[in-house]
């Protein structure tokens, strides 16, 4: 037997190095360890979420209080009589000391009180309640459609263009996605309104009265992000297809569907879902744009009205809702990724 | 140097388009307001909301202002805002990125988590806060945009400077006592300038799109000022009556977005040094003639399981075609274990992969004959291969850390895709457990539910071996199957493989650079050098003393129990030739002590030497002259 040993084979490859050096040989105890690691991760991540929320809430308070001098004066205009302003200030609790206001504000938030409109005295919660579901429906559908388009298109293009094949398709794909990314949601929406409102009126271009009215707003929201994610999915797909384990899978002469769906897809999901999380966060805000274009009775629509009316209590309240949603989406994606990522490197990070 | 690389931008169509677009935008931004500024602002009650015509190429808006003039004028404001926001982000990002240097570790971690959350906030949300604070307006929007992009640049600067901090040249500069200021301007700045420039260009495009969406919503530019976004926002209520007012600003936004997007990609391509790739695959594979048929070619020995004659494998590279396998012929009988040995680069692994049809699809695989159990493998399409050969040919791969799928359980990877007669899933699982057990893997049932990262390297290698055995293949092709294993396990695994072939008559082709491993396992050895078989002989003949000087050198470099510890091992001087090097004569001649003029000009062909050996050498050695003993 040869004594020439190849020690370098024993050194872990950089790719899996982190996971490997930590536990050279998995033993019985490793069954319990991931659970502990897992809960520590969830707790730490939840703590960070609460911290972020607290910071955002405080920033919103400070910003609204400092808003260009006096929010009430801003809202009621320079011609409003001083008596009305004083009355409204007292109504809103703005004559109290700042720390009292902050405490009341935090206490109110805990009870689901987002403040009241400076103009109408209507609770911000009332404005949000009816409109939030409409906006969320748009955003959620758009994220779903984005993933349903981008991942299959990206993976298929990766398969077709792997190892430098079909340069024409690669060029076309890059051109088409590049062009789509350069058309922002509101612009695409405007184009769709012109196309379907004037030239070919088969789909509703305003309001949310029927299921069909979801089609165009969702399309306007989903198209640009689909292009971005499809590009990433293709690049990730190419990376995965070039991996050694794909050769192992090929050596088993598996059916094409099994080869790509079982062996390639799960390995590209981490990167795609990470980006999808950012996209979903952006989508929440982008609804405001699309709602404006399609007269969609959602949160964004109310937001624009509040901005033009300088009603900063409503603007601040809605901003808080957006921020909370985005922070929660991030938490959700992080936990989802940790669940999906069997290599558990994510947990140890 | 980075500067020269960026400066060397040639004229590919993409580069040209990007340059033309960006230059046009900049020129328009400079001259636009001077030329069309008045026309863009003055309302004309006589021509309200007119469709495009000769006088107004793109029509007029609801106040009678010329749309084209307005779009051209708005170029400056749109561009200046985007550039301003990006500049703000770069400055703030540099500050944020530099902070960790002066902060403690605790604060650094907090900062990192703040950056992560901050990065998730879209521009609209940031704009809401700045608008509440400062009121809506162009400046507010620019600040919001700058703040939104800040963490991106902060991260970038942090990553880049961290990489340079520890770089050799900066360490050297520090040791030479070069001043901090000079270190920064001479060493740090030039090295981060390039990626930062790419990022800046891409972000100007992104900022332009985002700022126009803010203006569109009324959070940005306020009337009577206007940018493209504001124009679109103003045009929206009248979209049914005068849709043309939306076309021009929309087109301007798209063109500007494409311009900076393209420019960024071009710059990134240049920075990566990949923008003008040599597409070697364009040139067709050279149709070099296949080698002369080997001795005994064409004989239809019915007993042979695998017959390979004159295999040639070529791959496209940047410089043309490379030929890792020039001329390989070999034959395997059922139950036989044949070893292929050679240094790295000899083409042994590529030969094995080409037989299993697992080489990259861009390569060209040709042969006079590639016959498996009466089927011409070369004539089969991929799907025919799946149907007719399926898993009758199994492969054991080299590297256990990369050849198992990290996302799938061991059990799935072992039991999937078995032929139907392999039995029910439960049957397959039982079999997998038995195999793992036989390969001395502890608690095999548990292993089936685990993922590759939970197993050690040695266990993973044995899983790969078990995977090849699951299908009860007639031919096992093993590429360095035991390199990851320690000596005792290696011995055991080899014995298992040996027993298996002995018991059910399957054949194995084992590739290794370790001639010692092969002599203990195989009955016949094929020695490869520079893509050709230089000698093929039985293990007995090998131990008696091979005829080819190269085989003998391989044997001599092998330590045995008799080797004196003090004496250095024999090594073969020189390197094997590169696969795309043209070689006249014997490829080994350059390193061979016995080489004469003929070796350098004429290629020796495989000719039968002694009873069970063929050799390709003009001056073969005779068996008696050998000194080293059995390698095992």
mmCIF file of C-alpha atoms in Angstrom, chain A residues 146-157 226 229-230 233-234 265 268-269 272:
data_model
loop_
_atom_site.group_PDB
_atom_site.id
_atom_site.type_symbol
_atom_site.label_atom_id
_atom_site.label_comp_id
_atom_site.label_asym_id
_atom_site.label_seq_id
_atom_site.Cartn_x
_atom_site.Cartn_y
_atom_site.Cartn_z
ATOM 1 C CA UNK A 146 -42.746 38.203 -9.918
ATOM 2 C CA UNK A 147 -41.458 34.947 -8.476
ATOM 3 C CA UNK A 148 -43.674 32.834 -10.726
ATOM 4 C CA UNK A 149 -42.324 34.616 -13.802
ATOM 5 C CA UNK A 150 -38.734 35.321 -12.821
ATOM 6 C CA UNK A 151 -37.598 31.992 -11.385
ATOM 7 C CA UNK A 152 -38.798 29.719 -14.226
ATOM 8 C CA UNK A 153 -37.665 32.185 -16.885
ATOM 9 C CA UNK A 154 -34.282 32.674 -15.221
ATOM 10 C CA UNK A 155 -33.674 28.954 -14.710
ATOM 11 C CA UNK A 156 -34.844 28.028 -18.214
ATOM 12 C CA UNK A 157 -32.612 30.670 -19.765
ATOM 13 C CA UNK A 226 -39.394 40.254 -12.586
ATOM 14 C CA UNK A 229 -34.917 38.747 -10.410
ATOM 15 C CA UNK A 230 -34.908 36.792 -13.684
ATOM 16 C CA UNK A 233 -31.952 33.729 -11.260
ATOM 17 C CA UNK A 234 -30.143 33.104 -14.537
ATOM 18 C CA UNK A 265 -33.563 24.773 -8.151
ATOM 19 C CA UNK A 268 -30.383 28.815 -6.325
ATOM 20 C CA UNK A 269 -33.280 29.688 -4.027
ATOM 21 C CA UNK A 272 -33.231 34.536 -5.299
#
